[in-house]
PDB file of C-alpha atoms in Angstrom:
ATOM      1  CA  MET A  27    -238.786 -20.237-145.771  1.00 45.00           C
ATOM      2  CA  SER A  28    -238.690 -18.197-148.652  1.00 45.00           C
ATOM      3  CA  ALA A  29    -236.701 -16.133-151.758  1.00 49.00           C
ATOM      4  CA  SER A  30    -237.690 -13.970-153.979  1.00 47.00           C
ATOM      5  CA  GLY A  31    -235.418 -13.167-157.612  1.00 46.00           C
ATOM      6  CA  SER A  32    -235.483  -9.862-159.192  1.00 47.00           C
ATOM      7  CA  ASN A  33    -237.223 -11.212-162.445  1.00 52.00           C
ATOM      8  CA  SER A  34    -241.017 -10.304-162.318  1.00 58.00           C
ATOM      9  CA  THR A  35    -240.881 -11.668-165.975  1.00 84.00           C
ATOM     10  CA  LYS A  36    -240.275 -15.132-165.107  1.00 93.00           C
ATOM     11  CA  PRO A  37    -242.852 -17.684-163.725  1.00 95.00           C
ATOM     12  CA  THR A  38    -243.494 -18.172-159.684  1.00 97.00           C
ATOM     13  CA  ILE A  39    -241.664 -21.222-157.936  1.00 98.00           C
ATOM     14  CA  ILE A  40    -243.209 -22.489-155.204  1.00 98.00           C
ATOM     15  CA  LEU A  41    -241.276 -25.824-153.944  1.00 98.00           C
ATOM     16  CA  ILE A  42    -243.266 -27.983-151.514  1.00 98.00           C
ATOM     17  CA  HIS A  43    -241.627 -30.339-148.832  1.00 98.00           C
ATOM     18  CA  GLY A  44    -242.493 -33.943-147.726  1.00 98.00           C
ATOM     19  CA  LEU A  45    -242.715 -36.361-144.558  1.00 97.00           C
ATOM     20  CA  TRP A  46    -240.346 -35.576-141.940  1.00 98.00           C
ATOM     21  CA  LEU A  47    -238.596 -33.058-143.700  1.00 98.00           C
ATOM     22  CA  THR A  48    -239.475 -28.685-143.533  1.00 98.00           C
ATOM     23  CA  PRO A  49    -238.994 -26.147-146.370  1.00 98.00           C
ATOM     24  CA  ARG A  50    -235.131 -26.138-144.978  1.00 98.00           C
ATOM     25  CA  SER A  51    -234.897 -29.184-147.201  1.00 98.00           C
ATOM     26  CA  TRP A  52    -235.081 -27.224-150.360  1.00 98.00           C
ATOM     27  CA  GLU A  53    -232.644 -24.411-149.425  1.00 98.00           C
ATOM     28  CA  GLY A  54    -229.680 -25.272-152.270  1.00 98.00           C
ATOM     29  CA  TRP A  55    -232.739 -25.229-154.863  1.00 98.00           C
ATOM     30  CA  ILE A  56    -233.970 -22.398-153.028  1.00 98.00           C
ATOM     31  CA  GLU A  57    -230.455 -20.248-153.982  1.00 98.00           C
ATOM     32  CA  ARG A  58    -230.213 -21.612-157.439  1.00 98.00           C
ATOM     33  CA  TYR A  59    -233.448 -20.873-158.675  1.00 98.00           C
ATOM     34  CA  GLN A  60    -233.386 -17.521-156.812  1.00 98.00           C
ATOM     35  CA  LYS A  61    -229.470 -16.817-158.637  1.00 97.00           C
ATOM     36  CA  ALA A  62    -231.405 -17.609-162.072  1.00 97.00           C
ATOM     37  CA  GLY A  63    -234.053 -14.590-161.585  1.00 96.00           C
ATOM     38  CA  TYR A  64    -237.243 -17.010-160.274  1.00 97.00           C
ATOM     39  CA  LYS A  65    -239.135 -15.778-157.102  1.00 97.00           C
ATOM     40  CA  VAL A  66    -239.215 -18.719-155.174  1.00 98.00           C
ATOM     41  CA  LEU A  67    -241.369 -19.854-152.089  1.00 98.00           C
ATOM     42  CA  ALA A  68    -241.302 -22.657-149.793  1.00 98.00           C
ATOM     43  CA  PRO A  69    -243.916 -22.641-147.391  1.00 98.00           C
ATOM     44  CA  SER A  70    -244.068 -24.929-144.455  1.00 98.00           C
ATOM     45  CA  TRP A  71    -247.188 -27.092-143.816  1.00 98.00           C
ATOM     46  CA  PRO A  72    -249.734 -25.491-141.912  1.00 96.00           C
ATOM     47  CA  GLY A  73    -248.161 -25.493-138.233  1.00 91.00           C
ATOM     48  CA  LEU A  74    -244.211 -25.960-139.550  1.00 93.00           C
ATOM     49  CA  GLU A  75    -243.242 -22.522-139.731  1.00 92.00           C
ATOM     50  CA  GLY A  76    -240.826 -22.739-136.968  1.00 91.00           C
ATOM     51  CA  GLU A  77    -237.509 -24.246-137.639  1.00 95.00           C
ATOM     52  CA  VAL A  78    -236.382 -27.769-137.453  1.00 97.00           C
ATOM     53  CA  GLU A  79    -234.894 -27.825-133.810  1.00 96.00           C
ATOM     54  CA  ALA A  80    -238.155 -25.914-132.614  1.00 96.00           C
ATOM     55  CA  ILE A  81    -240.544 -28.589-134.180  1.00 97.00           C
ATOM     56  CA  ARG A  82    -238.226 -31.463-132.481  1.00 96.00           C
ATOM     57  CA  LYS A  83    -239.423 -29.845-129.207  1.00 96.00           C
ATOM     58  CA  ASP A  84    -242.513 -29.353-129.619  1.00 96.00           C
ATOM     59  CA  PRO A  85    -244.547 -31.469-132.743  1.00 96.00           C
ATOM     60  CA  SER A  86    -247.971 -31.213-131.136  1.00 95.00           C
ATOM     61  CA  ALA A  87    -248.934 -29.087-134.649  1.00 94.00           C
ATOM     62  CA  LEU A  88    -248.438 -31.993-136.619  1.00 95.00           C
ATOM     63  CA  LYS A  89    -251.069 -34.492-134.339  1.00 94.00           C
ATOM     64  CA  ARG A  90    -253.812 -35.179-136.190  1.00 90.00           C
ATOM     65  CA  LEU A  91    -252.807 -33.229-139.254  1.00 95.00           C
ATOM     66  CA  LYS A  92    -255.229 -34.178-142.380  1.00 95.00           C
ATOM     67  CA  LEU A  93    -253.452 -34.476-145.843  1.00 96.00           C
ATOM     68  CA  LYS A  94    -256.844 -32.381-147.363  1.00 96.00           C
ATOM     69  CA  THR A  95    -255.418 -29.462-144.481  1.00 97.00           C
ATOM     70  CA  VAL A  96    -252.087 -29.340-146.282  1.00 97.00           C
ATOM     71  CA  VAL A  97    -253.361 -29.482-149.411  1.00 98.00           C
ATOM     72  CA  ASP A  98    -255.862 -26.696-148.664  1.00 98.00           C
ATOM     73  CA  HIS A  99    -253.443 -24.785-147.195  1.00 98.00           C
ATOM     74  CA  TYR A 100    -251.445 -24.525-150.436  1.00 98.00           C
ATOM     75  CA  ASP A 101    -254.186 -23.575-151.909  1.00 98.00           C
ATOM     76  CA  ARG A 102    -254.951 -20.650-150.440  1.00 98.00           C
ATOM     77  CA  ILE A 103    -251.370 -19.539-151.288  1.00 98.00           C
ATOM     78  CA  ILE A 104    -251.352 -19.918-154.808  1.00 98.00           C
ATOM     79  CA  ARG A 105    -254.888 -18.785-155.236  1.00 97.00           C
ATOM     80  CA  LYS A 106    -253.391 -15.004-154.169  1.00 97.00           C
ATOM     81  CA  LEU A 107    -250.705 -15.132-156.782  1.00 97.00           C
ATOM     82  CA  ASP A 108    -251.127 -13.264-159.813  1.00 95.00           C
ATOM     83  CA  THR A 109    -250.732 -16.050-161.804  1.00 95.00           C
ATOM     84  CA  GLN A 110    -249.751 -19.406-162.362  1.00 97.00           C
ATOM     85  CA  PRO A 111    -246.639 -20.989-160.559  1.00 98.00           C
ATOM     86  CA  ILE A 112    -244.730 -24.181-161.490  1.00 98.00           C
ATOM     87  CA  LEU A 113    -245.592 -26.517-158.425  1.00 98.00           C
ATOM     88  CA  MET A 114    -242.462 -28.874-157.274  1.00 98.00           C
ATOM     89  CA  GLY A 115    -242.880 -31.247-154.448  1.00 98.00           C
ATOM     90  CA  HIS A 116    -240.851 -33.631-152.851  1.00 98.00           C
ATOM     91  CA  SER A 117    -241.883 -37.095-151.211  1.00 98.00           C
ATOM     92  CA  PHE A 118    -245.279 -36.315-150.230  1.00 98.00           C
ATOM     93  CA  GLY A 119    -244.782 -32.823-151.206  1.00 98.00           C
ATOM     94  CA  GLY A 120    -245.524 -34.596-154.817  1.00 98.00           C
ATOM     95  CA  LEU A 121    -248.529 -35.801-153.947  1.00 98.00           C
ATOM     96  CA  ILE A 122    -249.814 -32.526-152.265  1.00 98.00           C
ATOM     97  CA  VAL A 123    -248.377 -30.961-156.089  1.00 98.00           C
ATOM     98  CA  GLN A 124    -250.390 -33.714-157.970  1.00 98.00           C
ATOM     99  CA  MET A 125    -253.456 -32.653-155.898  1.00 98.00           C
ATOM    100  CA  LEU A 126    -252.999 -29.216-156.659  1.00 98.00           C
ATOM    101  CA  VAL A 127    -252.858 -29.672-160.081  1.00 98.00           C
ATOM    102  CA  ASP A 128    -255.931 -31.950-160.401  1.00 98.00           C
ATOM    103  CA  ARG A 129    -257.605 -28.702-159.211  1.00 98.00           C
ATOM    104  CA  GLY A 130    -256.713 -26.694-161.657  1.00 97.00           C
ATOM    105  CA  LEU A 131    -253.556 -25.095-160.377  1.00 98.00           C
ATOM    106  CA  GLY A 132    -250.172 -24.465-161.229  1.00 98.00           C
ATOM    107  CA  ALA A 133    -248.407 -24.384-164.695  1.00 98.00           C
ATOM    108  CA  ALA A 134    -246.762 -27.019-164.493  1.00 98.00           C
ATOM    109  CA  GLY A 135    -246.253 -29.647-161.607  1.00 98.00           C
ATOM    110  CA  VAL A 136    -242.997 -31.425-160.844  1.00 98.00           C
ATOM    111  CA  LEU A 137    -242.802 -34.757-158.639  1.00 98.00           C
ATOM    112  CA  ILE A 138    -239.743 -35.842-157.307  1.00 98.00           C
ATOM    113  CA  ASP A 139    -239.841 -39.337-155.531  1.00 98.00           C
ATOM    114  CA  SER A 140    -243.546 -38.278-155.455  1.00 98.00           C
ATOM    115  CA  ALA A 141    -245.728 -40.369-152.670  1.00 98.00           C
ATOM    116  CA  GLN A 142    -248.454 -42.134-154.972  1.00 97.00           C
ATOM    117  CA  THR A 143    -251.813 -40.827-155.579  1.00 98.00           C
ATOM    118  CA  ALA A 144    -255.023 -43.283-154.431  1.00 97.00           C
ATOM    119  CA  GLY A 145    -255.793 -46.233-156.214  1.00 97.00           C
ATOM    120  CA  ILE A 146    -252.047 -47.279-157.219  1.00 97.00           C
ATOM    121  CA  PRO A 147    -251.979 -49.927-155.130  1.00 95.00           C
ATOM    122  CA  VAL A 148    -247.923 -50.441-155.605  1.00 96.00           C
ATOM    123  CA  LEU A 149    -245.815 -51.251-152.327  1.00 95.00           C
ATOM    124  CA  PRO A 150    -242.734 -52.776-152.298  1.00 96.00           C
ATOM    125  CA  LEU A 151    -240.519 -54.463-149.766  1.00 97.00           C
ATOM    126  CA  ALA A 152    -238.418 -51.077-149.497  1.00 97.00           C
ATOM    127  CA  THR A 153    -240.483 -48.825-148.716  1.00 97.00           C
ATOM    128  CA  ILE A 154    -242.392 -51.017-146.172  1.00 96.00           C
ATOM    129  CA  ARG A 155    -239.433 -51.397-144.096  1.00 97.00           C
ATOM    130  CA  ALA A 156    -239.030 -47.605-144.585  1.00 97.00           C
ATOM    131  CA  THR A 157    -242.519 -46.859-143.407  1.00 97.00           C
ATOM    132  CA  PHE A 158    -242.492 -49.616-140.420  1.00 96.00           C
ATOM    133  CA  PRO A 159    -241.542 -47.221-137.674  1.00 96.00           C
ATOM    134  CA  ILE A 160    -245.156 -45.915-138.633  1.00 96.00           C
ATOM    135  CA  LEU A 161    -247.357 -48.513-140.200  1.00 95.00           C
ATOM    136  CA  GLY A 162    -246.000 -50.982-137.628  1.00 95.00           C
ATOM    137  CA  ASN A 163    -247.550 -49.584-134.958  1.00 94.00           C
ATOM    138  CA  PRO A 164    -251.462 -49.094-135.609  1.00 89.00           C
ATOM    139  CA  PHE A 165    -252.015 -46.865-132.153  1.00 91.00           C
ATOM    140  CA  SER A 166    -249.442 -44.603-134.036  1.00 93.00           C
ATOM    141  CA  PHE A 167    -252.316 -43.197-136.088  1.00 92.00           C
ATOM    142  CA  ASN A 168    -252.772 -39.532-134.445  1.00 92.00           C
ATOM    143  CA  ALA A 169    -249.296 -39.333-133.333  1.00 96.00           C
ATOM    144  CA  THR A 170    -246.053 -37.810-134.655  1.00 97.00           C
ATOM    145  CA  THR A 171    -243.008 -40.847-135.216  1.00 97.00           C
ATOM    146  CA  SER A 172    -239.333 -39.522-135.313  1.00 97.00           C
ATOM    147  CA  LEU A 173    -236.965 -41.817-137.604  1.00 98.00           C
ATOM    148  CA  SER A 174    -233.780 -43.161-135.568  1.00 98.00           C
ATOM    149  CA  PRO A 175    -230.492 -41.835-137.424  1.00 98.00           C
ATOM    150  CA  LYS A 176    -230.291 -46.141-138.464  1.00 98.00           C
ATOM    151  CA  GLN A 177    -233.858 -45.892-139.870  1.00 98.00           C
ATOM    152  CA  PHE A 178    -233.421 -42.355-142.227  1.00 98.00           C
ATOM    153  CA  ASN A 179    -229.930 -43.655-143.404  1.00 98.00           C
ATOM    154  CA  PHE A 180    -232.073 -46.471-144.525  1.00 98.00           C
ATOM    155  CA  ALA A 181    -235.143 -44.288-146.062  1.00 98.00           C
ATOM    156  CA  PHE A 182    -233.464 -41.327-146.822  1.00 98.00           C
ATOM    157  CA  THR A 183    -230.118 -41.242-147.207  1.00 98.00           C
ATOM    158  CA  ASN A 184    -228.855 -44.861-147.948  1.00 98.00           C
ATOM    159  CA  GLU A 185    -225.797 -42.907-150.554  1.00 98.00           C
ATOM    160  CA  LEU A 186    -224.398 -41.861-147.242  1.00 98.00           C
ATOM    161  CA  ASN A 187    -222.073 -43.900-144.726  1.00 98.00           C
ATOM    162  CA  ALA A 188    -223.533 -43.601-141.142  1.00 98.00           C
ATOM    163  CA  ALA A 189    -221.517 -40.788-140.056  1.00 98.00           C
ATOM    164  CA  GLU A 190    -222.046 -38.676-143.092  1.00 98.00           C
ATOM    165  CA  SER A 191    -226.279 -39.534-143.075  1.00 98.00           C
ATOM    166  CA  LYS A 192    -226.367 -38.030-139.365  1.00 98.00           C
ATOM    167  CA  LYS A 193    -225.044 -35.022-140.223  1.00 98.00           C
ATOM    168  CA  VAL A 194    -227.529 -34.611-142.903  1.00 98.00           C
ATOM    169  CA  TYR A 195    -230.509 -36.283-140.056  1.00 98.00           C
ATOM    170  CA  ASP A 196    -229.438 -33.480-137.703  1.00 98.00           C
ATOM    171  CA  ARG A 197    -230.024 -30.649-139.829  1.00 98.00           C
ATOM    172  CA  TYR A 198    -233.131 -31.175-141.352  1.00 98.00           C
ATOM    173  CA  GLN A 199    -235.238 -34.642-140.178  1.00 98.00           C
ATOM    174  CA  ILE A 200    -238.325 -33.798-137.731  1.00 98.00           C
ATOM    175  CA  PRO A 201    -241.009 -35.964-136.425  1.00 97.00           C
ATOM    176  CA  ALA A 202    -243.705 -37.030-139.238  1.00 97.00           C
ATOM    177  CA  ALA A 203    -247.255 -36.821-139.245  1.00 97.00           C
ATOM    178  CA  ASN A 204    -248.426 -40.212-139.016  1.00 96.00           C
ATOM    179  CA  ARG A 205    -251.981 -39.405-139.786  1.00 96.00           C
ATOM    180  CA  ILE A 206    -251.025 -38.779-143.418  1.00 96.00           C
ATOM    181  CA  LEU A 207    -249.182 -41.335-144.076  1.00 96.00           C
ATOM    182  CA  TRP A 208    -251.520 -43.573-142.481  1.00 95.00           C
ATOM    183  CA  ASP A 209    -254.346 -41.987-144.547  1.00 93.00           C
ATOM    184  CA  ALA A 210    -251.733 -42.745-148.126  1.00 93.00           C
ATOM    185  CA  ALA A 211    -251.494 -46.493-146.950  1.00 94.00           C
ATOM    186  CA  LEU A 212    -254.858 -47.288-146.597  1.00 93.00           C
ATOM    187  CA  ALA A 213    -255.562 -45.157-149.862  1.00 95.00           C
ATOM    188  CA  LEU A 214    -254.039 -47.971-151.917  1.00 94.00           C
ATOM    189  CA  LEU A 215    -256.709 -49.779-152.810  1.00 92.00           C
ATOM    190  CA  ASN A 216    -259.373 -47.047-152.250  1.00 95.00           C
ATOM    191  CA  PRO A 217    -259.226 -44.588-155.303  1.00 93.00           C
ATOM    192  CA  ASN A 218    -261.857 -42.888-153.412  1.00 94.00           C
ATOM    193  CA  ALA A 219    -259.697 -41.963-150.539  1.00 96.00           C
ATOM    194  CA  SER A 220    -258.624 -38.659-149.581  1.00 94.00           C
ATOM    195  CA  SER A 221    -255.413 -38.709-151.998  1.00 96.00           C
ATOM    196  CA  GLN A 222    -257.802 -38.925-154.834  1.00 97.00           C
ATOM    197  CA  VAL A 223    -257.292 -37.188-158.189  1.00 98.00           C
ATOM    198  CA  ASP A 224    -259.249 -37.554-161.444  1.00 97.00           C
ATOM    199  CA  TYR A 225    -256.794 -39.495-163.336  1.00 98.00           C
ATOM    200  CA  THR A 226    -258.902 -38.503-166.566  1.00 97.00           C
ATOM    201  CA  ASN A 227    -258.568 -34.981-166.121  1.00 97.00           C
ATOM    202  CA  ASN A 228    -257.157 -33.371-169.835  1.00 97.00           C
ATOM    203  CA  GLU A 229    -257.171 -29.741-168.771  1.00 96.00           C
ATOM    204  CA  ARG A 230    -255.022 -30.041-166.269  1.00 98.00           C
ATOM    205  CA  ALA A 231    -251.328 -28.753-166.152  1.00 98.00           C
ATOM    206  CA  SER A 232    -248.471 -31.119-167.612  1.00 98.00           C
ATOM    207  CA  LEU A 233    -246.899 -33.392-164.789  1.00 98.00           C
ATOM    208  CA  LEU A 234    -243.187 -34.829-164.587  1.00 98.00           C
ATOM    209  CA  PHE A 235    -242.505 -37.646-162.388  1.00 98.00           C
ATOM    210  CA  ILE A 236    -238.598 -37.782-161.360  1.00 98.00           C
ATOM    211  CA  ALA A 237    -237.557 -40.803-159.922  1.00 98.00           C
ATOM    212  CA  GLY A 238    -234.807 -41.971-158.047  1.00 98.00           C
ATOM    213  CA  GLY A 239    -233.077 -45.223-159.292  1.00 98.00           C
ATOM    214  CA  ASN A 240    -231.844 -46.045-155.673  1.00 98.00           C
ATOM    215  CA  ASP A 241    -234.917 -44.638-153.612  1.00 98.00           C
ATOM    216  CA  HIS A 242    -235.759 -46.819-150.822  1.00 98.00           C
ATOM    217  CA  LEU A 243    -238.688 -44.780-149.552  1.00 98.00           C
ATOM    218  CA  VAL A 244    -240.434 -44.204-152.889  1.00 98.00           C
ATOM    219  CA  PRO A 245    -238.865 -46.713-155.615  1.00 98.00           C
ATOM    220  CA  PRO A 246    -239.512 -45.934-158.756  1.00 98.00           C
ATOM    221  CA  ALA A 247    -241.548 -49.019-159.508  1.00 98.00           C
ATOM    222  CA  ILE A 248    -244.110 -46.425-157.603  1.00 98.00           C
ATOM    223  CA  ASN A 249    -243.329 -43.394-159.719  1.00 98.00           C
ATOM    224  CA  LYS A 250    -243.715 -45.635-162.815  1.00 98.00           C
ATOM    225  CA  ALA A 251    -247.367 -46.906-161.962  1.00 98.00           C
ATOM    226  CA  ASN A 252    -248.736 -43.309-161.138  1.00 98.00           C
ATOM    227  CA  MET A 253    -247.366 -41.834-164.091  1.00 98.00           C
ATOM    228  CA  ARG A 254    -248.783 -44.965-165.948  1.00 98.00           C
ATOM    229  CA  LYS A 255    -252.027 -44.469-164.597  1.00 98.00           C
ATOM    230  CA  TYR A 256    -252.326 -40.706-165.918  1.00 98.00           C
ATOM    231  CA  VAL A 257    -250.661 -41.826-169.562  1.00 98.00           C
ATOM    232  CA  ALA A 258    -254.126 -44.556-169.635  1.00 98.00           C
ATOM    233  CA  ASN A 259    -256.619 -41.875-168.865  1.00 98.00           C
ATOM    234  CA  SER A 260    -255.921 -38.628-170.070  1.00 97.00           C
ATOM    235  CA  THR A 261    -254.530 -36.568-173.036  1.00 97.00           C
ATOM    236  CA  ALA A 262    -252.264 -34.196-171.005  1.00 97.00           C
ATOM    237  CA  VAL A 263    -248.597 -34.206-170.750  1.00 98.00           C
ATOM    238  CA  THR A 264    -247.390 -36.460-168.277  1.00 98.00           C
ATOM    239  CA  ASP A 265    -243.384 -37.719-168.785  1.00 98.00           C
ATOM    240  CA  TYR A 266    -241.067 -39.643-166.822  1.00 98.00           C
ATOM    241  CA  ARG A 267    -237.229 -39.136-165.947  1.00 98.00           C
ATOM    242  CA  GLU A 268    -235.250 -41.735-163.651  1.00 98.00           C
ATOM    243  CA  PHE A 269    -232.069 -41.208-162.228  1.00 98.00           C
ATOM    244  CA  PRO A 270    -229.931 -43.763-161.495  1.00 96.00           C
ATOM    245  CA  ASN A 271    -227.939 -43.733-158.321  1.00 95.00           C
ATOM    246  CA  ARG A 272    -230.107 -41.028-156.809  1.00 98.00           C
ATOM    247  CA  THR A 273    -231.711 -41.281-153.308  1.00 98.00           C
ATOM    248  CA  HIS A 274    -234.945 -40.633-151.747  1.00 98.00           C
ATOM    249  CA  HIS A 275    -232.342 -37.677-150.352  1.00 98.00           C
ATOM    250  CA  THR A 276    -232.021 -36.671-153.948  1.00 98.00           C
ATOM    251  CA  VAL A 277    -232.552 -32.403-153.412  1.00 98.00           C
ATOM    252  CA  GLY A 278    -229.564 -32.783-150.973  1.00 98.00           C
ATOM    253  CA  GLN A 279    -227.800 -35.069-152.591  1.00 98.00           C
ATOM    254  CA  LYS A 280    -224.401 -34.538-154.079  1.00 98.00           C
ATOM    255  CA  GLY A 281    -225.463 -34.033-158.008  1.00 98.00           C
ATOM    256  CA  TRP A 282    -228.798 -32.399-156.750  1.00 98.00           C
ATOM    257  CA  GLU A 283    -228.110 -29.362-158.899  1.00 98.00           C
ATOM    258  CA  GLU A 284    -228.766 -31.916-162.479  1.00 98.00           C
ATOM    259  CA  VAL A 285    -232.226 -32.835-160.734  1.00 98.00           C
ATOM    260  CA  ALA A 286    -233.225 -29.258-160.111  1.00 98.00           C
ATOM    261  CA  ASP A 287    -231.818 -28.022-163.908  1.00 98.00           C
ATOM    262  CA  PHE A 288    -233.547 -30.762-165.522  1.00 98.00           C
ATOM    263  CA  ALA A 289    -236.651 -29.876-163.749  1.00 98.00           C
ATOM    264  CA  LEU A 290    -237.181 -26.455-163.959  1.00 98.00           C
ATOM    265  CA  ASN A 291    -235.853 -26.639-167.772  1.00 98.00           C
ATOM    266  CA  TRP A 292    -238.834 -29.408-168.323  1.00 98.00           C
ATOM    267  CA  ALA A 293    -241.381 -27.153-165.817  1.00 98.00           C
ATOM    268  CA  ASN A 294    -240.415 -24.023-168.178  1.00 97.00           C
ATOM    269  CA  GLU A 295    -240.892 -25.764-171.800  1.00 97.00           C
ATOM    270  CA  ASN A 296    -244.090 -27.581-170.806  1.00 97.00           C
ATOM    271  CA  ALA A 297    -245.937 -25.038-168.420  1.00 96.00           C
ATOM    272  CA  ARG A 298    -248.923 -23.338-169.668  1.00 89.00           C
ATOM    273  CA  ARG A 299    -248.019 -19.553-170.420  1.00 72.00           C
ATOM    274  CA  GLN A 300    -249.625 -16.862-169.283  1.00 51.00           C
ATOM    275  CA  VAL A 301    -252.541 -18.773-167.618  1.00 49.00           C
ATOM    276  CA  SER A 302    -254.236 -16.386-164.726  1.00 53.00           C
ATOM    277  CA  LEU A 303    -256.019 -17.688-161.835  1.00 57.00           C
ATOM    278  CA  ALA A 304    -259.042 -15.910-162.835  1.00 59.00           C
ATOM    279  CA  ASP A 305    -258.704 -18.084-165.848  1.00 56.00           C
ATOM    280  CA  VAL A 306    -258.684 -21.102-163.676  1.00 53.00           C
ATOM    281  CA  LYS A 307    -262.256 -20.330-161.511  1.00 57.00           C
ATOM    282  CA  ALA A 308    -263.554 -19.368-165.049  1.00 58.00           C
ATOM    283  CA  ALA A 309    -262.362 -22.945-166.602  1.00 53.00           C
ATOM    284  CA  PHE A 310    -263.764 -24.566-163.491  1.00 51.00           C
ATOM    285  CA  ALA A 311    -266.961 -22.998-163.259  1.00 56.00           C
ATOM    286  CA  PRO A 312    -270.373 -24.430-164.089  1.00 53.00           C
ATOM    287  CA  ASP A 313    -270.735 -25.205-167.840  1.00 48.00           C
ATOM    288  CA  ARG A 314    -267.196 -23.634-169.026  1.00 40.00           C
ATOM    289  CA  THR A 315    -264.048 -25.729-170.374  1.00 37.00           C
ATOM    290  CA  TYR A 316    -260.779 -24.383-169.527  1.00 33.00           C
ATOM    291  CA  THR A 317    -258.447 -24.352-173.310  1.00 35.00           C
ATOM    292  CA  SER A 318    -254.684 -24.850-172.606  1.00 36.00           C
ATOM    293  CA  SER A 319    -252.726 -22.818-174.787  1.00 36.00           C
ATOM    294  CA  THR A 320    -250.575 -25.465-176.469  1.00 38.00           C
ATOM    295  CA  SER A 321    -252.034 -28.473-177.345  1.00 34.00           C
ATOM    296  CA  PRO A 322    -251.605 -31.565-174.984  1.00 34.00           C
ATOM    297  CA  GLU A 323    -249.659 -34.438-176.185  1.00 35.00           C
ATOM    298  CA  LEU A 324    -249.439 -37.818-174.532  1.00 36.00           C
ATOM    299  CA  ARG A 325    -245.983 -39.378-173.598  1.00 44.00           C
ATOM    300  CA  ALA A 326    -244.895 -42.551-171.789  1.00 43.00           C
TER     301      ALA A 326
END
């Protein structure tokens, strides 16, 4: 799913969805940003190019899908653009954005209810319960798993009653690629796991963590710990904003427009300006150092 705006002078926005979802979860954001004149891309994970209903019938593309495969997929998409886009990711999409930014990609990165990178050993009880349908079965590693409507209501839409949550479930939920969740869980105590990033990277784009105060799947404690890891080790901009009473359904929850507008305003204020992908390649070539157009600052 993608949409194009009419103002080519504005940066492209790439929206990356998370586990149990597809690009359809961004439909409100795509329309809002498009109307504001932005070109918006919301590519699916590899193998998930179809609609929700088709993926439910045949989720085989998700079996054995690796996190690196997904990140490499978005890497290729971004490198085909003329200039650096604003990257926004929800849930595991936030983790993917962190890994892309660590590769030198993106003008700015917005991480909404983001799964944590490697070596962040924070696992609240609510997260354990929300992910238990997969992590509670050690034989599920290379399989796919759908949440039940009740499980989805707890993990994503705990602001809604069962009947209203079921409507969201029916429109958006697909089976998860279990291996990706297992990889993230096994990386909690392993900073060299597949979800690793360089926390000392001072040349990366600015990052904003957006947390929901009522998120069961990724409670604020996870985002705070992830943010502090960057702040303690890098001079690149790292910001944090917590929205009270927001759940993991924040991209579609009532009042999502406030979150979307805050994310875009922050990204525009903190984006690296006029950074081409050719500049990125030069920056990461041997014996070359990238210099940002603005001085980085440290913010907790």
